[in-house]
């Protein structure tokens, strides 16, 4: 950024939620970075008043993807801008067939941590989304996506098996172990799409780092997740679509439809049991497939509805999520990526749906 383009001095006047147990009286942003010391030029600063949170995190979001597959750059930009307007300033892109590296050059768009393209079993996922391969190629494709991504790889752990008429695991245990070990050797973490119960034990015992959706967690596997520190991203706004999906598949796949309804019915109990057991829980919307972007406030509200305390639900999209992803929050010298609200979101997380201002790299976004 040139001197001519440098962000103005910005002052946040109000309460700054630096962490789940730390609140400070205001902050400054100079050259796009946070400081808690009054800087030169403070008298001419742009001032915002309210309650400030770190830029929100959507840890399961797909920029560059819609229900038919990859989209063009103009559509990807609209998706990212919609997320930004909702206060999402850090995205873990949990699988996309599109090249979105150009977003990194845009200081007005959310920062993206990419997991490469989904890796799925042949004819066992949504058409045009994933690399569709057989188990013998899994290690090679995981290595490829680990090198292309930003420290994450995304597997499709289960999907409907048309012969079985229900959800089944996609990968043999040995291939999963080898693939996860290769990702870790290359410095990448691994996550997997999992709706059902069957794939979870093998994935966790093979060393997986995170599971998306995790609707198939049971009293048998919850302790295993907790013991291994495997995180979940429940995507409850996506799980809300299960009844409609089940209805659409009822005639052809009645076992699958009944299974999807059971997973939906117990979704809140599953998430609360995971939280109570100490499993790390983070927010993700699954935007970009069939879901709209900009739903992060809805997902936080869903976590609260599931029984997670409001402060921990906020951490799942703010301080805790950023720490998990290795990105700063509102500490001295961090990028000035924050959202300002009229009221304290700790008192009512529904406040997140109405940002007063969004600040990215020290600039107030339009």
CSV table of C-alpha atoms in Angstrom, one decimal:
chain,number,residue,atom,x,y,z
A,1,UNK,CA,0.0,0.0,0.0
A,2,UNK,CA,1.5,3.3,-1.0
A,3,UNK,CA,1.6,6.4,1.2
A,4,UNK,CA,-1.2,7.9,-1.0
A,5,UNK,CA,-3.3,4.9,-0.4
A,6,UNK,CA,-2.5,4.5,3.2
A,7,UNK,CA,-5.5,3.9,5.5
A,8,UNK,CA,-6.4,7.0,7.7
A,9,UNK,CA,-5.9,7.0,11.4
A,10,UNK,CA,-9.0,5.3,12.8
A,11,UNK,CA,-10.3,5.4,16.4
A,12,UNK,CA,-12.7,3.0,17.9
A,13,UNK,CA,-14.3,4.8,20.9
A,14,UNK,CA,-16.2,2.4,23.1
A,15,UNK,CA,-15.7,-1.1,24.4
A,16,UNK,CA,-13.3,-3.4,22.6
A,17,UNK,CA,-13.8,-7.2,23.2
A,18,UNK,CA,-10.2,-8.2,23.0
A,19,UNK,CA,-10.9,-11.7,24.3
A,20,UNK,CA,-13.5,-13.7,26.0
A,21,UNK,CA,-12.4,-12.3,29.3
A,22,UNK,CA,-10.7,-9.0,28.3
A,23,UNK,CA,-12.4,-5.8,27.5
A,24,UNK,CA,-10.5,-2.5,26.7
A,25,UNK,CA,-11.6,1.1,26.4
A,26,UNK,CA,-11.1,1.8,22.7
A,27,UNK,CA,-8.3,1.3,20.2
A,28,UNK,CA,-6.6,3.0,17.3
A,29,UNK,CA,-5.7,1.8,13.8
A,30,UNK,CA,-2.7,3.3,12.1
A,31,UNK,CA,-1.5,2.1,8.6
A,32,UNK,CA,-4.0,-0.7,8.9
A,33,UNK,CA,-2.7,-2.0,12.2
A,34,UNK,CA,-4.1,-2.0,15.7
A,35,UNK,CA,-2.5,0.0,18.5
A,36,UNK,CA,-3.7,0.9,22.0
A,37,UNK,CA,-1.4,3.9,22.2
A,38,UNK,CA,-2.6,7.3,21.1
A,39,UNK,CA,-0.8,7.9,17.8
A,40,UNK,CA,0.4,11.0,15.9
A,41,UNK,CA,-2.5,12.3,13.8
A,42,UNK,CA,-5.1,11.3,16.4
A,43,UNK,CA,-6.8,14.6,16.3
A,44,UNK,CA,-7.8,14.0,12.7
A,45,UNK,CA,-8.8,10.4,13.2
A,46,UNK,CA,-12.0,8.9,11.8
A,47,UNK,CA,-14.0,7.9,14.8
A,48,UNK,CA,-16.4,5.0,15.3
A,49,UNK,CA,-18.4,4.4,18.5
A,50,UNK,CA,-19.7,1.1,19.8
A,51,UNK,CA,-18.8,-2.4,20.8
A,52,UNK,CA,-15.9,-3.9,18.7
A,53,UNK,CA,-15.3,-7.6,18.0
A,54,UNK,CA,-12.5,-9.1,15.9
A,55,UNK,CA,-13.6,-9.7,12.3
A,56,UNK,CA,-15.9,-12.8,12.4
A,57,UNK,CA,-14.7,-16.2,11.2
A,58,UNK,CA,-16.7,-18.5,8.9
A,59,UNK,CA,-14.7,-21.7,9.1
A,60,UNK,CA,-16.8,-23.6,6.5
A,61,UNK,CA,-17.5,-21.4,3.5
A,62,UNK,CA,-17.0,-21.8,-0.2
A,63,UNK,CA,-16.0,-18.8,-2.2
A,64,UNK,CA,-15.9,-19.6,-5.9
A,65,UNK,CA,-18.6,-22.3,-5.8
A,66,UNK,CA,-22.4,-22.5,-6.3
A,67,UNK,CA,-24.8,-25.4,-6.5
A,68,UNK,CA,-23.6,-26.2,-10.0
A,69,UNK,CA,-19.8,-26.0,-9.4
A,70,UNK,CA,-17.2,-23.4,-10.0
A,71,UNK,CA,-18.2,-19.8,-10.7
A,72,UNK,CA,-16.5,-16.8,-12.4
A,73,UNK,CA,-14.5,-14.1,-10.6
A,74,UNK,CA,-17.3,-11.6,-10.6
A,75,UNK,CA,-19.6,-14.1,-8.8
A,76,UNK,CA,-16.8,-15.0,-6.4
A,77,UNK,CA,-16.4,-11.3,-5.6
A,78,UNK,CA,-20.1,-10.9,-4.9
A,79,UNK,CA,-19.9,-13.9,-2.5
A,80,UNK,CA,-16.9,-12.4,-0.6
A,81,UNK,CA,-18.5,-9.0,-0.4
A,82,UNK,CA,-21.7,-10.5,1.0
A,83,UNK,CA,-19.7,-12.2,3.7
A,84,UNK,CA,-17.8,-9.0,4.4
A,85,UNK,CA,-21.0,-7.0,4.8
A,86,UNK,CA,-22.2,-9.6,7.4
A,87,UNK,CA,-18.9,-9.1,9.4
A,88,UNK,CA,-17.1,-12.2,8.2
A,89,UNK,CA,-13.5,-11.1,7.6
A,90,UNK,CA,-11.7,-14.4,7.8
A,91,UNK,CA,-12.9,-17.4,5.9
A,92,UNK,CA,-11.6,-21.0,5.9
A,93,UNK,CA,-12.7,-22.1,2.4
A,94,UNK,CA,-13.5,-25.7,3.0
A,95,UNK,CA,-13.1,-26.8,-0.6
A,96,UNK,CA,-13.5,-25.0,-3.9
A,97,UNK,CA,-12.8,-25.9,-7.5
A,98,UNK,CA,-12.1,-22.2,-8.3
A,99,UNK,CA,-8.8,-20.3,-8.2
A,100,UNK,CA,-9.4,-17.5,-5.7
A,101,UNK,CA,-5.8,-16.5,-5.1
A,102,UNK,CA,-6.6,-13.1,-6.6
A,103,UNK,CA,-8.6,-12.3,-3.5
A,104,UNK,CA,-5.4,-12.1,-1.6
A,105,UNK,CA,-4.4,-9.0,-3.6
A,106,UNK,CA,-7.7,-7.2,-2.6
A,107,UNK,CA,-7.5,-5.3,0.7
A,108,UNK,CA,-11.3,-4.8,0.6
A,109,UNK,CA,-12.1,-8.5,0.7
A,110,UNK,CA,-12.1,-11.0,3.5
A,111,UNK,CA,-8.9,-13.0,4.1
A,112,UNK,CA,-9.2,-16.6,2.9
A,113,UNK,CA,-7.5,-19.8,4.3
A,114,UNK,CA,-7.9,-22.4,1.5
A,115,UNK,CA,-8.3,-26.1,1.8
A,116,UNK,CA,-7.8,-26.7,-1.9
A,117,UNK,CA,-10.5,-28.7,-3.8
A,118,UNK,CA,-12.6,-31.4,-2.2
A,119,UNK,CA,-11.3,-34.9,-2.6
A,120,UNK,CA,-14.2,-37.4,-3.0
A,121,UNK,CA,-14.7,-41.0,-4.0
A,122,UNK,CA,-15.8,-41.5,-7.7
A,123,UNK,CA,-19.5,-40.7,-8.1
A,124,UNK,CA,-19.9,-40.2,-4.4
A,125,UNK,CA,-20.3,-36.4,-4.2
A,126,UNK,CA,-22.0,-33.4,-5.8
A,127,UNK,CA,-21.1,-33.2,-9.5
A,128,UNK,CA,-18.4,-30.6,-10.5
A,129,UNK,CA,-17.3,-30.0,-6.9
A,130,UNK,CA,-14.5,-32.4,-6.2
A,131,UNK,CA,-11.6,-34.4,-7.5
A,132,UNK,CA,-13.4,-37.8,-7.8
A,133,UNK,CA,-10.8,-40.6,-7.3
A,134,UNK,CA,-10.4,-44.1,-6.1
A,135,UNK,CA,-8.6,-45.0,-2.8
A,136,UNK,CA,-5.3,-45.9,-4.4
A,137,UNK,CA,-4.9,-42.3,-5.5
A,138,UNK,CA,-5.9,-40.7,-2.2
A,139,UNK,CA,-2.4,-40.0,-0.9
A,140,UNK,CA,-1.2,-38.4,-4.1
A,141,UNK,CA,-4.3,-36.1,-4.3
A,142,UNK,CA,-4.0,-35.1,-0.6
A,143,UNK,CA,-0.4,-34.2,-1.2
A,144,UNK,CA,-1.4,-32.1,-4.3
A,145,UNK,CA,-4.1,-30.2,-2.4
A,146,UNK,CA,-1.8,-29.8,0.6
A,147,UNK,CA,0.7,-28.0,-1.6
A,148,UNK,CA,-2.1,-25.8,-3.2
A,149,UNK,CA,-3.9,-24.9,-0.1
A,150,UNK,CA,-3.2,-22.7,2.9
A,151,UNK,CA,-2.5,-25.4,5.5
A,152,UNK,CA,-5.7,-27.5,5.1
A,153,UNK,CA,-7.0,-30.4,3.0
A,154,UNK,CA,-10.7,-31.4,2.6
A,155,UNK,CA,-11.9,-35.0,2.2
A,156,UNK,CA,-15.4,-36.2,1.7
A,157,UNK,CA,-15.7,-38.8,4.4
A,158,UNK,CA,-19.1,-40.2,3.7
A,159,UNK,CA,-21.9,-39.8,1.1
A,160,UNK,CA,-24.8,-41.7,-0.2
A,161,UNK,CA,-24.0,-45.1,-1.6
A,162,UNK,CA,-26.6,-45.8,-4.2
A,163,UNK,CA,-26.2,-49.6,-3.9
A,164,UNK,CA,-26.7,-49.5,-0.1
A,165,UNK,CA,-29.4,-46.8,-0.3
A,166,UNK,CA,-27.8,-44.9,2.6
A,167,UNK,CA,-24.8,-42.9,3.8
A,168,UNK,CA,-21.6,-45.0,4.0
A,169,UNK,CA,-17.9,-44.3,4.6
A,170,UNK,CA,-16.0,-43.4,1.4
A,171,UNK,CA,-12.4,-44.6,2.2
A,172,UNK,CA,-10.7,-47.7,3.6
A,173,UNK,CA,-8.9,-47.2,6.9
A,174,UNK,CA,-5.4,-47.8,5.5
A,175,UNK,CA,-5.7,-45.3,2.8
A,176,UNK,CA,-7.0,-42.6,5.2
A,177,UNK,CA,-4.2,-43.2,7.6
A,178,UNK,CA,-1.6,-42.9,4.9
A,179,UNK,CA,-3.2,-39.8,3.4
A,180,UNK,CA,-3.5,-37.9,6.7
A,181,UNK,CA,0.1,-38.8,7.6
A,182,UNK,CA,1.2,-37.3,4.2
A,183,UNK,CA,-0.8,-34.1,4.8
A,184,UNK,CA,0.8,-33.7,8.2
A,185,UNK,CA,4.2,-34.4,6.8
A,186,UNK,CA,3.6,-31.5,4.4
A,187,UNK,CA,2.4,-29.2,7.2
A,188,UNK,CA,-1.3,-29.3,6.4
A,189,UNK,CA,-4.3,-30.2,8.6
A,190,UNK,CA,-7.1,-32.4,7.4
A,191,UNK,CA,-10.8,-32.0,7.7
A,192,UNK,CA,-13.6,-34.1,6.3
A,193,UNK,CA,-17.3,-33.8,5.4
A,194,UNK,CA,-19.2,-36.4,7.5
A,195,UNK,CA,-22.9,-36.6,8.0
A,196,UNK,CA,-23.2,-40.2,9.3
A,197,UNK,CA,-21.8,-42.3,12.0
A,198,UNK,CA,-19.7,-45.0,10.2
A,199,UNK,CA,-16.7,-43.0,9.1
A,200,UNK,CA,-15.9,-41.1,12.3
A,201,UNK,CA,-13.9,-43.6,14.3
A,202,UNK,CA,-11.5,-44.5,11.5
A,203,UNK,CA,-11.0,-40.8,10.6
A,204,UNK,CA,-10.2,-39.8,14.2
A,205,UNK,CA,-8.0,-42.7,14.9
A,206,UNK,CA,-6.2,-42.0,11.7
A,207,UNK,CA,-5.3,-38.6,13.0
A,208,UNK,CA,-7.8,-36.2,11.4
A,209,UNK,CA,-7.8,-32.6,12.8
A,210,UNK,CA,-11.4,-31.6,12.2
A,211,UNK,CA,-14.8,-32.9,11.0
A,212,UNK,CA,-17.4,-30.8,9.2
A,213,UNK,CA,-21.1,-31.2,10.1
A,214,UNK,CA,-20.4,-34.1,12.5
A,215,UNK,CA,-24.1,-34.9,12.8
A,216,UNK,CA,-23.2,-38.6,13.3
A,217,UNK,CA,-21.5,-38.1,16.6
A,218,UNK,CA,-22.7,-40.6,19.3
A,219,UNK,CA,-21.9,-41.4,22.9
A,220,UNK,CA,-19.3,-43.8,21.6
A,221,UNK,CA,-17.4,-41.4,19.4
A,222,UNK,CA,-17.8,-38.1,21.4
A,223,UNK,CA,-15.2,-39.2,24.0
A,224,UNK,CA,-12.8,-40.2,21.2
A,225,UNK,CA,-13.1,-36.7,19.6
A,226,UNK,CA,-12.6,-35.1,23.0
A,227,UNK,CA,-9.6,-37.2,23.9
A,228,UNK,CA,-7.9,-36.5,20.5
A,229,UNK,CA,-8.8,-32.8,20.5
A,230,UNK,CA,-10.6,-33.1,17.1
A,231,UNK,CA,-12.6,-30.0,16.4
A,232,UNK,CA,-16.1,-29.9,14.8
A,233,UNK,CA,-17.8,-27.3,12.6
A,234,UNK,CA,-21.5,-28.2,12.9
A,235,UNK,CA,-22.9,-25.9,10.1
A,236,UNK,CA,-26.3,-25.9,11.7
A,237,UNK,CA,-27.7,-23.5,9.2
A,238,UNK,CA,-27.0,-26.2,6.6
A,239,UNK,CA,-28.3,-29.1,8.7
A,240,UNK,CA,-31.6,-27.2,8.8
A,241,UNK,CA,-32.0,-28.2,5.1
A,242,UNK,CA,-32.0,-32.0,5.9
A,243,UNK,CA,-35.8,-32.4,6.0
A,244,UNK,CA,-36.2,-30.9,2.5
A,245,UNK,CA,-33.4,-33.1,1.2
A,246,UNK,CA,-34.9,-36.2,2.8
A,247,UNK,CA,-38.3,-35.4,1.2
A,248,UNK,CA,-36.7,-35.1,-2.2
A,249,UNK,CA,-35.0,-38.5,-1.9
A,250,UNK,CA,-37.8,-40.4,-0.2
A,251,UNK,CA,-39.1,-42.3,-3.2
A,252,UNK,CA,-35.7,-43.5,-4.4
A,253,UNK,CA,-33.7,-43.8,-1.1
A,254,UNK,CA,-36.1,-44.3,1.8
A,255,UNK,CA,-33.3,-45.6,4.2
A,256,UNK,CA,-31.2,-42.5,3.4
A,257,UNK,CA,-34.2,-40.2,3.9
A,258,UNK,CA,-35.0,-41.7,7.3
A,259,UNK,CA,-31.4,-41.4,8.3
A,260,UNK,CA,-31.2,-37.8,7.4
A,261,UNK,CA,-34.3,-37.0,9.4
A,262,UNK,CA,-32.9,-38.7,12.4
A,263,UNK,CA,-29.6,-36.8,12.1
A,264,UNK,CA,-31.6,-33.5,11.9
A,265,UNK,CA,-33.9,-34.3,14.8
A,266,UNK,CA,-31.0,-34.8,17.2
A,267,UNK,CA,-28.7,-32.0,15.8
A,268,UNK,CA,-28.9,-29.7,18.8
A,269,UNK,CA,-28.4,-32.5,21.3
A,270,UNK,CA,-25.4,-33.7,19.3
A,271,UNK,CA,-23.7,-30.3,19.3
A,272,UNK,CA,-24.5,-29.7,23.0
A,273,UNK,CA,-23.1,-33.1,23.9
A,274,UNK,CA,-19.9,-32.4,21.9
A,275,UNK,CA,-19.5,-29.0,23.7
A,276,UNK,CA,-20.1,-30.5,27.1
A,277,UNK,CA,-17.5,-33.2,26.4
A,278,UNK,CA,-14.9,-30.5,25.7
A,279,UNK,CA,-14.8,-30.9,21.9
A,280,UNK,CA,-13.7,-27.6,20.2
A,281,UNK,CA,-16.7,-26.2,18.3
A,282,UNK,CA,-16.4,-23.5,15.6
A,283,UNK,CA,-18.8,-21.7,13.4
A,284,UNK,CA,-19.3,-22.4,9.7
A,285,UNK,CA,-22.2,-21.8,7.4
A,286,UNK,CA,-21.4,-24.0,4.4
A,287,UNK,CA,-22.2,-21.0,2.2
A,288,UNK,CA,-21.5,-21.4,-1.5
A,289,UNK,CA,-23.0,-24.7,-2.3
A,290,UNK,CA,-26.8,-24.4,-2.0
A,291,UNK,CA,-26.7,-21.9,0.8
A,292,UNK,CA,-26.4,-18.1,0.6
A,293,UNK,CA,-23.4,-16.2,1.9
A,294,UNK,CA,-23.6,-13.9,4.8
A,295,UNK,CA,-25.2,-16.2,7.3
A,296,UNK,CA,-22.6,-16.1,10.1
A,297,UNK,CA,-24.9,-14.4,12.6
A,298,UNK,CA,-27.5,-17.1,12.0
A,299,UNK,CA,-25.0,-19.8,12.7
A,300,UNK,CA,-23.9,-18.3,16.0
A,301,UNK,CA,-27.5,-18.0,17.0
A,302,UNK,CA,-28.0,-21.7,16.2
A,303,UNK,CA,-25.1,-22.6,18.5
A,304,UNK,CA,-26.8,-20.7,21.3
A,305,UNK,CA,-30.1,-22.5,20.5
A,306,UNK,CA,-28.2,-25.8,20.8
A,307,UNK,CA,-27.2,-24.9,24.3
A,308,UNK,CA,-23.8,-23.4,23.9
A,309,UNK,CA,-23.3,-20.3,26.2
A,310,UNK,CA,-23.4,-17.0,24.4
A,311,UNK,CA,-19.8,-16.2,25.2
A,312,UNK,CA,-18.5,-19.5,23.9
A,313,UNK,CA,-20.6,-19.2,20.8
A,314,UNK,CA,-19.0,-15.8,20.2
A,315,UNK,CA,-15.6,-17.2,20.7
A,316,UNK,CA,-16.4,-19.9,18.1
A,317,UNK,CA,-16.6,-17.1,15.5
A,318,UNK,CA,-14.1,-14.6,17.0
A,319,UNK,CA,-11.2,-15.1,19.4
A,320,UNK,CA,-11.2,-18.9,19.7
A,321,UNK,CA,-11.7,-19.4,15.9
A,322,UNK,CA,-8.9,-17.1,15.1
A,323,UNK,CA,-6.6,-18.8,17.5
A,324,UNK,CA,-7.5,-22.2,16.1
A,325,UNK,CA,-6.7,-21.0,12.6
A,326,UNK,CA,-3.5,-19.3,13.6
A,327,UNK,CA,-4.6,-15.8,12.9
A,328,UNK,CA,-4.5,-12.7,15.2
A,329,UNK,CA,-7.5,-11.1,16.8
A,330,UNK,CA,-7.3,-7.6,18.3
A,331,UNK,CA,-3.8,-7.6,19.8
A,332,UNK,CA,-1.3,-4.8,19.4
A,333,UNK,CA,0.1,-4.8,15.9
A,334,UNK,CA,-2.5,-7.1,14.4
A,335,UNK,CA,-4.3,-6.1,11.1
A,336,UNK,CA,-7.2,-3.8,12.0
A,337,UNK,CA,-10.0,-6.3,11.0
A,338,UNK,CA,-13.0,-5.7,13.2
A,339,UNK,CA,-16.7,-5.2,13.4
A,340,UNK,CA,-18.5,-2.6,15.4
A,341,UNK,CA,-22.0,-3.0,16.9
A,342,UNK,CA,-24.4,-0.7,18.7
A,343,UNK,CA,-24.9,-3.1,21.6
A,344,UNK,CA,-22.9,-5.7,23.5
A,345,UNK,CA,-23.1,-9.0,21.6
A,346,UNK,CA,-22.3,-10.9,24.7
A,347,UNK,CA,-25.7,-9.9,26.1
A,348,UNK,CA,-27.5,-11.1,22.9
A,349,UNK,CA,-25.7,-12.7,20.0
A,350,UNK,CA,-28.5,-11.6,17.7
A,351,UNK,CA,-26.7,-8.2,17.7
A,352,UNK,CA,-24.3,-9.8,15.2
A,353,UNK,CA,-26.9,-9.6,12.5
A,354,UNK,CA,-26.7,-5.8,12.4
A,355,UNK,CA,-23.1,-4.5,12.2
A,356,UNK,CA,-22.8,-0.8,12.6
A,357,UNK,CA,-19.5,-0.8,10.8
A,358,UNK,CA,-17.1,-3.2,9.2
A,359,UNK,CA,-13.4,-2.3,9.3
A,360,UNK,CA,-10.9,-4.3,7.1
A,361,UNK,CA,-7.2,-3.5,7.1
A,362,UNK,CA,-7.9,-0.3,9.0
A,363,UNK,CA,-10.5,1.0,6.5
A,364,UNK,CA,-14.2,1.4,7.1
A,365,UNK,CA,-15.9,-0.6,4.4
A,366,UNK,CA,-18.9,0.8,2.5
